[in-house]
Structures are given as C-alpha cells and as structure tokens.
Amino acid sequence: MEIRRFRAFTGVVSVALAGTVVLAGCSSGGDGDEVKPSASATSATTAAGGVAAATPGAKAKAYPVPAEVQPEQLPSLGTRENAHWELTLNSVRRVNDESVLVTGTLIAKTTSFFTALAEPGYAHRKDAEGGNEQAHEFSAVNLTVPGNTSTVYQVMRTEAGVCACTQGIGVVQPEDSIGVFAYLTAPKDATKVTITVRGFTPFTDVEVTS
C-alpha cells in the first residue's frame, strides 16, 4: 500500500531582515532649521561614507579583529554511492504528526541529470502556474517503518502534482555538491524509519528527530 498526502505550499519562502538605523546627536526644528550637533559630541571630521575620523592628535579606537568563521559540518546518517552520485543522508526531522523532512547532500561523479531521481509519472507535468515543465526533481524517495514494510510513504505533493522537494535542477557537473530535501508522509508514532532513494541502497534504522 502506498500513502501520499497533499501539502499546500507556495514554493520558495524568502525571509527579509529589516535593519533599524539610529541617528544620535542631532535635532531638527522643521524645514530650513539648522541641524545642531549634540553638546556631548567630540570634535571630528567626517570621512567619506559618513564615518567619523579622529581629529589630529586624537587616539583612534582599536576594535578587535573578528574571529575566523568556520563552516559548520553537516551531520551524516550514512553515505550511499552508485555510478553517478554519492548521496549522504543528513537528517530526518519530524515536521508534524503527518510528515517528516528528509535532507541530504548529493555529489555528482559524472555529468548527471536529476531525471533518475524523479518519481515516475511526474516528469512532464506543468508547474503550479502552468508554465515550464519541471522534469528534474528529488522525488524518487520513500519511507517505510520497521515491521510494516508493505506500507510505503511517499513524497508529498500539491493537488496539482508539484512535489514538496528539491526541483528544477538541470545538468550537474562532476564534483558539484547539491543540498536536497523532500517532505514525506510518515506515521506520527514512527521513531525509526527506512529511507529509500531510487538507485541507492536504503538507509535503515534512521532516527527521526524533532
């Protein structure tokens, strides 16, 4: 038995970060009024870009050098390989009672396409807006629970057939690394699962985190 649920989503979600600039030491009395410096302001000249430069003879403030930022290592729940790809499973995380988010990293061994990683039957569909076809997606992924391998949980899709997964990837060159994800239906009481990606040996006894 195969189980799939429908998921409503709008595609890429962007988060805008708004910054607030605080201006101190000046006041305005209305149109045409002169802006007066604060009484506590020290004598300084303004360098290009609005940065206050120290007056001759004054001591410049020394700021600490920022520590070097190291990239964070992604967790690895195992790696599988075939002739074209190396796939590392990074996480299986509980999203809600009905679904989990599977994330991984693909590294191409040869010039490759996502066609082999797409669930059959959706390779020539239209996208949500009825525009270009979205043939290349990371959707040939399923989930089973130990003790009940006859029930297969699949990638979630909208009613229009758009998968809740990585999609729209074209040609991938050798040694290119691509982060991939897929939302899968999963029973709410599943704590360990088997993740199968077409063309790879399954990942067994994978812990579902929250």
PDB file of C-alpha atoms in Angstrom:
ATOM      1  CA  MET A   1       0.000   0.000   0.000  1.00  0.00           C
ATOM      2  CA  GLU A   2       1.296   3.447  -0.909  1.00  0.00           C
ATOM      3  CA  ILE A   3       0.423   6.514   1.146  1.00  0.00           C
ATOM      4  CA  ARG A   4       0.722  10.104  -0.012  1.00  0.00           C
ATOM      5  CA  ARG A   5      -0.722  13.262   1.459  1.00  0.00           C
ATOM      6  CA  PHE A   6      -1.245  16.617  -0.178  1.00  0.00           C
ATOM      7  CA  ARG A   7       0.704  19.611   1.018  1.00  0.00           C
ATOM      8  CA  ALA A   8      -0.148  23.243   0.390  1.00  0.00           C
ATOM      9  CA  PHE A   9       2.954  25.369  -0.181  1.00  0.00           C
ATOM     10  CA  THR A  10       3.996  28.359  -2.248  1.00  0.00           C
ATOM     11  CA  GLY A  11       7.468  27.281  -3.329  1.00  0.00           C
ATOM     12  CA  VAL A  12      10.445  29.313  -2.195  1.00  0.00           C
ATOM     13  CA  VAL A  13       9.918  31.186   1.043  1.00  0.00           C
ATOM     14  CA  SER A  14      12.133  34.254   1.442  1.00  0.00           C
ATOM     15  CA  VAL A  15      12.845  35.948   4.733  1.00  0.00           C
ATOM     16  CA  ALA A  16      13.640  39.673   4.689  1.00  0.00           C
ATOM     17  CA  LEU A  17      15.730  41.047   7.502  1.00  0.00           C
ATOM     18  CA  ALA A  18      14.957  44.680   8.336  1.00  0.00           C
ATOM     19  CA  GLY A  19      17.633  46.798   9.995  1.00  0.00           C
ATOM     20  CA  THR A  20      16.988  49.942  12.030  1.00  0.00           C
ATOM     21  CA  VAL A  21      19.454  52.840  11.841  1.00  0.00           C
ATOM     22  CA  VAL A  22      19.584  55.033  14.931  1.00  0.00           C
ATOM     23  CA  LEU A  23      20.847  58.580  14.454  1.00  0.00           C
ATOM     24  CA  ALA A  24      22.106  60.259  17.613  1.00  0.00           C
ATOM     25  CA  GLY A  25      23.416  63.762  18.433  1.00  0.00           C
ATOM     26  CA  CYS A  26      21.271  65.831  16.043  1.00  0.00           C
ATOM     27  CA  SER A  27      17.920  67.542  16.130  1.00  0.00           C
ATOM     28  CA  SER A  28      15.663  69.218  13.604  1.00  0.00           C
ATOM     29  CA  GLY A  29      13.334  72.095  14.240  1.00  0.00           C
ATOM     30  CA  GLY A  30      11.463  71.858  10.950  1.00  0.00           C
ATOM     31  CA  ASP A  31      12.023  72.890   7.355  1.00  0.00           C
ATOM     32  CA  GLY A  32      15.040  75.154   6.925  1.00  0.00           C
ATOM     33  CA  ASP A  33      16.178  74.851  10.555  1.00  0.00           C
ATOM     34  CA  GLU A  34      19.840  74.222  11.145  1.00  0.00           C
ATOM     35  CA  VAL A  35      20.755  70.813  12.489  1.00  0.00           C
ATOM     36  CA  LYS A  36      22.828  71.355  15.619  1.00  0.00           C
ATOM     37  CA  PRO A  37      25.367  68.876  16.938  1.00  0.00           C
ATOM     38  CA  SER A  38      24.886  67.421  20.374  1.00  0.00           C
ATOM     39  CA  ALA A  39      26.734  69.175  23.174  1.00  0.00           C
ATOM     40  CA  SER A  40      28.379  65.893  24.082  1.00  0.00           C
ATOM     41  CA  ALA A  41      29.732  65.315  20.598  1.00  0.00           C
ATOM     42  CA  THR A  42      33.527  65.483  20.280  1.00  0.00           C
ATOM     43  CA  SER A  43      35.236  67.448  17.535  1.00  0.00           C
ATOM     44  CA  ALA A  44      35.670  65.257  14.489  1.00  0.00           C
ATOM     45  CA  THR A  45      35.784  65.451  10.745  1.00  0.00           C
ATOM     46  CA  THR A  46      33.561  63.246   8.632  1.00  0.00           C
ATOM     47  CA  ALA A  47      35.325  60.918   6.256  1.00  0.00           C
ATOM     48  CA  ALA A  48      33.865  59.591   3.017  1.00  0.00           C
ATOM     49  CA  GLY A  49      30.914  57.331   3.612  1.00  0.00           C
ATOM     50  CA  GLY A  50      29.819  59.147   6.774  1.00  0.00           C
ATOM     51  CA  VAL A  51      32.467  57.617   9.048  1.00  0.00           C
ATOM     52  CA  ALA A  52      33.743  59.958  11.749  1.00  0.00           C
ATOM     53  CA  ALA A  53      37.521  60.338  11.583  1.00  0.00           C
ATOM     54  CA  ALA A  54      39.598  61.316  14.628  1.00  0.00           C
ATOM     55  CA  THR A  55      40.952  64.879  14.710  1.00  0.00           C
ATOM     56  CA  PRO A  56      44.725  65.365  14.513  1.00  0.00           C
ATOM     57  CA  GLY A  57      46.410  64.212  17.708  1.00  0.00           C
ATOM     58  CA  ALA A  58      43.422  62.181  18.898  1.00  0.00           C
ATOM     59  CA  LYS A  59      43.722  58.465  19.527  1.00  0.00           C
ATOM     60  CA  ALA A  60      41.818  56.121  17.244  1.00  0.00           C
ATOM     61  CA  LYS A  61      39.748  53.404  18.863  1.00  0.00           C
ATOM     62  CA  ALA A  62      41.061  49.893  18.420  1.00  0.00           C
ATOM     63  CA  TYR A  63      38.434  47.298  17.520  1.00  0.00           C
ATOM     64  CA  PRO A  64      39.062  43.562  17.969  1.00  0.00           C
ATOM     65  CA  VAL A  65      39.652  41.530  14.828  1.00  0.00           C
ATOM     66  CA  PRO A  66      36.636  39.258  14.199  1.00  0.00           C
ATOM     67  CA  ALA A  67      37.319  35.598  14.805  1.00  0.00           C
ATOM     68  CA  GLU A  68      37.540  33.460  11.695  1.00  0.00           C
ATOM     69  CA  VAL A  69      34.201  31.805  10.947  1.00  0.00           C
ATOM     70  CA  GLN A  70      34.416  28.101  10.253  1.00  0.00           C
ATOM     71  CA  PRO A  71      31.726  26.344   8.167  1.00  0.00           C
ATOM     72  CA  GLU A  72      29.541  24.067  10.237  1.00  0.00           C
ATOM     73  CA  GLN A  73      29.854  20.388   9.390  1.00  0.00           C
ATOM     74  CA  LEU A  74      26.548  18.842   8.362  1.00  0.00           C
ATOM     75  CA  PRO A  75      25.506  15.718  10.257  1.00  0.00           C
ATOM     76  CA  SER A  76      25.851  12.420   8.404  1.00  0.00           C
ATOM     77  CA  LEU A  77      23.483   9.493   8.875  1.00  0.00           C
ATOM     78  CA  GLY A  78      25.283   7.443   6.261  1.00  0.00           C
ATOM     79  CA  THR A  79      26.515   7.636   2.674  1.00  0.00           C
ATOM     80  CA  ARG A  80      25.499   5.587  -0.356  1.00  0.00           C
ATOM     81  CA  GLU A  81      27.007   5.561  -3.844  1.00  0.00           C
ATOM     82  CA  ASN A  82      26.149   4.472  -7.359  1.00  0.00           C
ATOM     83  CA  ALA A  83      27.821   5.006 -10.715  1.00  0.00           C
ATOM     84  CA  HIS A  84      26.730   8.643 -10.978  1.00  0.00           C
ATOM     85  CA  TRP A  85      26.183  10.008  -7.470  1.00  0.00           C
ATOM     86  CA  GLU A  86      27.348   9.991  -3.876  1.00  0.00           C
ATOM     87  CA  LEU A  87      24.418  10.587  -1.505  1.00  0.00           C
ATOM     88  CA  THR A  88      24.799  11.500   2.168  1.00  0.00           C
ATOM     89  CA  LEU A  89      21.681  11.485   4.340  1.00  0.00           C
ATOM     90  CA  ASN A  90      21.903  14.488   6.677  1.00  0.00           C
ATOM     91  CA  SER A  91      18.682  14.367   8.686  1.00  0.00           C
ATOM     92  CA  VAL A  92      15.142  13.050   9.043  1.00  0.00           C
ATOM     93  CA  ARG A  93      13.214  15.562  11.129  1.00  0.00           C
ATOM     94  CA  ARG A  94       9.637  15.469  12.363  1.00  0.00           C
ATOM     95  CA  VAL A  95       7.604  18.384  10.967  1.00  0.00           C
ATOM     96  CA  ASN A  96       4.177  17.456  12.305  1.00  0.00           C
ATOM     97  CA  ASP A  97       2.095  14.380  13.122  1.00  0.00           C
ATOM     98  CA  GLU A  98       1.751  13.507   9.449  1.00  0.00           C
ATOM     99  CA  SER A  99       5.118  14.276   7.862  1.00  0.00           C
ATOM    100  CA  VAL A 100       8.909  14.407   8.131  1.00  0.00           C
ATOM    101  CA  LEU A 101      11.561  16.450   6.323  1.00  0.00           C
ATOM    102  CA  VAL A 102      14.389  14.448   4.739  1.00  0.00           C
ATOM    103  CA  THR A 103      17.595  16.338   3.883  1.00  0.00           C
ATOM    104  CA  GLY A 104      20.719  15.136   2.135  1.00  0.00           C
ATOM    105  CA  THR A 105      23.743  16.085   0.052  1.00  0.00           C
ATOM    106  CA  LEU A 106      24.399  14.828  -3.468  1.00  0.00           C
ATOM    107  CA  ILE A 107      27.834  14.921  -5.106  1.00  0.00           C
ATOM    108  CA  ALA A 108      27.992  14.162  -8.830  1.00  0.00           C
ATOM    109  CA  LYS A 109      30.611  11.678 -10.027  1.00  0.00           C
ATOM    110  CA  THR A 110      29.847  12.268 -13.693  1.00  0.00           C
ATOM    111  CA  THR A 111      27.876  14.792 -15.733  1.00  0.00           C
ATOM    112  CA  SER A 112      24.443  13.879 -14.403  1.00  0.00           C
ATOM    113  CA  PHE A 113      20.763  14.756 -14.507  1.00  0.00           C
ATOM    114  CA  PHE A 114      18.074  14.615 -11.821  1.00  0.00           C
ATOM    115  CA  THR A 115      15.856  12.589 -14.151  1.00  0.00           C
ATOM    116  CA  ALA A 116      16.874   9.340 -12.449  1.00  0.00           C
ATOM    117  CA  LEU A 117      15.960  10.827  -9.054  1.00  0.00           C
ATOM    118  CA  ALA A 118      12.430  11.846 -10.079  1.00  0.00           C
ATOM    119  CA  GLU A 119       9.321   9.846  -9.215  1.00  0.00           C
ATOM    120  CA  PRO A 120       7.830   8.254 -12.362  1.00  0.00           C
ATOM    121  CA  GLY A 121       4.653   9.797 -13.700  1.00  0.00           C
ATOM    122  CA  TYR A 122       5.510  13.412 -12.959  1.00  0.00           C
ATOM    123  CA  ALA A 123       8.425  14.036 -15.326  1.00  0.00           C
ATOM    124  CA  HIS A 124       6.419  16.036 -17.876  1.00  0.00           C
ATOM    125  CA  ARG A 125       3.884  17.865 -15.735  1.00  0.00           C
ATOM    126  CA  LYS A 126       3.418  21.625 -15.731  1.00  0.00           C
ATOM    127  CA  ASP A 127       4.405  23.704 -12.724  1.00  0.00           C
ATOM    128  CA  ALA A 128       1.854  25.316 -10.401  1.00  0.00           C
ATOM    129  CA  GLU A 129       1.402  28.301 -12.728  1.00  0.00           C
ATOM    130  CA  GLY A 130       1.003  26.143 -15.830  1.00  0.00           C
ATOM    131  CA  GLY A 131       4.280  27.362 -17.264  1.00  0.00           C
ATOM    132  CA  ASN A 132       7.508  25.486 -17.874  1.00  0.00           C
ATOM    133  CA  GLU A 133       7.780  21.775 -17.270  1.00  0.00           C
ATOM    134  CA  GLN A 134       9.620  20.783 -14.106  1.00  0.00           C
ATOM    135  CA  ALA A 135      11.215  17.483 -15.061  1.00  0.00           C
ATOM    136  CA  HIS A 136      14.172  17.363 -12.678  1.00  0.00           C
ATOM    137  CA  GLU A 137      13.292  16.817  -9.016  1.00  0.00           C
ATOM    138  CA  PHE A 138      14.415  14.840  -5.958  1.00  0.00           C
ATOM    139  CA  SER A 139      11.168  12.904  -5.568  1.00  0.00           C
ATOM    140  CA  ALA A 140      12.046   9.213  -6.027  1.00  0.00           C
ATOM    141  CA  VAL A 141      12.237   8.946  -2.247  1.00  0.00           C
ATOM    142  CA  ASN A 142      10.060   6.874   0.068  1.00  0.00           C
ATOM    143  CA  LEU A 143       9.821   5.859   3.694  1.00  0.00           C
ATOM    144  CA  THR A 144       8.899   2.619   5.437  1.00  0.00           C
ATOM    145  CA  VAL A 145       8.586   1.724   9.098  1.00  0.00           C
ATOM    146  CA  PRO A 146      10.317  -1.382  10.530  1.00  0.00           C
ATOM    147  CA  GLY A 147       7.796  -4.167  10.950  1.00  0.00           C
ATOM    148  CA  ASN A 148       5.463  -2.800   8.262  1.00  0.00           C
ATOM    149  CA  THR A 149       7.398  -2.681   5.011  1.00  0.00           C
ATOM    150  CA  SER A 150       4.236  -3.252   2.961  1.00  0.00           C
ATOM    151  CA  THR A 151       3.126   0.341   3.625  1.00  0.00           C
ATOM    152  CA  VAL A 152       5.211   2.809   1.619  1.00  0.00           C
ATOM    153  CA  TYR A 153       5.059   6.524   2.474  1.00  0.00           C
ATOM    154  CA  GLN A 154       5.794   8.855  -0.433  1.00  0.00           C
ATOM    155  CA  VAL A 155       6.854  12.417  -1.180  1.00  0.00           C
ATOM    156  CA  MET A 156       4.121  14.973  -0.529  1.00  0.00           C
ATOM    157  CA  ARG A 157       2.634  16.848  -3.474  1.00  0.00           C
ATOM    158  CA  THR A 158       0.083  19.544  -4.075  1.00  0.00           C
ATOM    159  CA  GLU A 159      -3.143  18.571  -5.785  1.00  0.00           C
ATOM    160  CA  ALA A 160      -1.583  19.965  -8.978  1.00  0.00           C
ATOM    161  CA  GLY A 161       1.211  17.396  -8.673  1.00  0.00           C
ATOM    162  CA  VAL A 162       4.002  19.743  -7.581  1.00  0.00           C
ATOM    163  CA  CYS A 163       6.311  17.952  -5.166  1.00  0.00           C
ATOM    164  CA  ALA A 164       7.387  19.348  -1.813  1.00  0.00           C
ATOM    165  CA  CYS A 165      11.009  18.632  -2.679  1.00  0.00           C
ATOM    166  CA  THR A 166      14.103  19.937  -4.461  1.00  0.00           C
ATOM    167  CA  GLN A 167      13.169  20.552  -8.093  1.00  0.00           C
ATOM    168  CA  GLY A 168      14.203  22.351 -11.265  1.00  0.00           C
ATOM    169  CA  ILE A 169      17.823  21.147 -11.173  1.00  0.00           C
ATOM    170  CA  GLY A 170      19.355  20.893 -14.638  1.00  0.00           C
ATOM    171  CA  VAL A 171      22.692  19.425 -15.653  1.00  0.00           C
ATOM    172  CA  VAL A 172      25.058  18.733 -12.753  1.00  0.00           C
ATOM    173  CA  GLN A 173      28.791  18.706 -13.412  1.00  0.00           C
ATOM    174  CA  PRO A 174      31.288  16.266 -11.851  1.00  0.00           C
ATOM    175  CA  GLU A 175      32.150  17.063  -8.204  1.00  0.00           C
ATOM    176  CA  ASP A 176      29.267  19.534  -7.908  1.00  0.00           C
ATOM    177  CA  SER A 177      27.631  19.305  -4.470  1.00  0.00           C
ATOM    178  CA  ILE A 178      23.890  19.928  -4.104  1.00  0.00           C
ATOM    179  CA  GLY A 179      21.766  20.019  -0.970  1.00  0.00           C
ATOM    180  CA  VAL A 180      18.448  18.202  -1.437  1.00  0.00           C
ATOM    181  CA  PHE A 181      15.249  17.855   0.581  1.00  0.00           C
ATOM    182  CA  ALA A 182      11.883  16.115   0.439  1.00  0.00           C
ATOM    183  CA  TYR A 183       8.804  16.207   2.657  1.00  0.00           C
ATOM    184  CA  LEU A 184       7.420  12.710   3.152  1.00  0.00           C
ATOM    185  CA  THR A 185       4.258  11.431   4.755  1.00  0.00           C
ATOM    186  CA  ALA A 186       5.070   9.450   7.908  1.00  0.00           C
ATOM    187  CA  PRO A 187       3.055   7.934  10.769  1.00  0.00           C
ATOM    188  CA  LYS A 188       3.124  10.071  13.904  1.00  0.00           C
ATOM    189  CA  ASP A 189       4.432   7.281  16.147  1.00  0.00           C
ATOM    190  CA  ALA A 190       7.421   6.414  13.920  1.00  0.00           C
ATOM    191  CA  THR A 191      10.718   6.948  15.753  1.00  0.00           C
ATOM    192  CA  LYS A 192      12.946   4.950  13.390  1.00  0.00           C
ATOM    193  CA  VAL A 193      12.425   4.590   9.650  1.00  0.00           C
ATOM    194  CA  THR A 194      13.992   3.296   6.461  1.00  0.00           C
ATOM    195  CA  ILE A 195      14.646   5.904   3.757  1.00  0.00           C
ATOM    196  CA  THR A 196      14.940   4.618   0.197  1.00  0.00           C
ATOM    197  CA  VAL A 197      16.140   6.729  -2.734  1.00  0.00           C
ATOM    198  CA  ARG A 198      15.887   5.098  -6.142  1.00  0.00           C
ATOM    199  CA  GLY A 199      19.235   3.780  -7.317  1.00  0.00           C
ATOM    200  CA  PHE A 200      20.799   3.617  -3.835  1.00  0.00           C
ATOM    201  CA  THR A 201      20.987   1.054  -1.049  1.00  0.00           C
ATOM    202  CA  PRO A 202      18.350   2.001   1.579  1.00  0.00           C
ATOM    203  CA  PHE A 203      19.233   3.873   4.779  1.00  0.00           C
ATOM    204  CA  THR A 204      17.934   1.649   7.572  1.00  0.00           C
ATOM    205  CA  ASP A 205      17.187   2.302  11.263  1.00  0.00           C
ATOM    206  CA  VAL A 206      17.298   6.070  10.772  1.00  0.00           C
ATOM    207  CA  GLU A 207      16.233   8.012  13.857  1.00  0.00           C
ATOM    208  CA  VAL A 208      13.508  10.618  13.408  1.00  0.00           C
ATOM    209  CA  THR A 209      14.465  13.782  15.297  1.00  0.00           C
ATOM    210  CA  SER A 210      12.235  16.634  16.400  1.00  0.00           C
TER     211      SER A 210
END
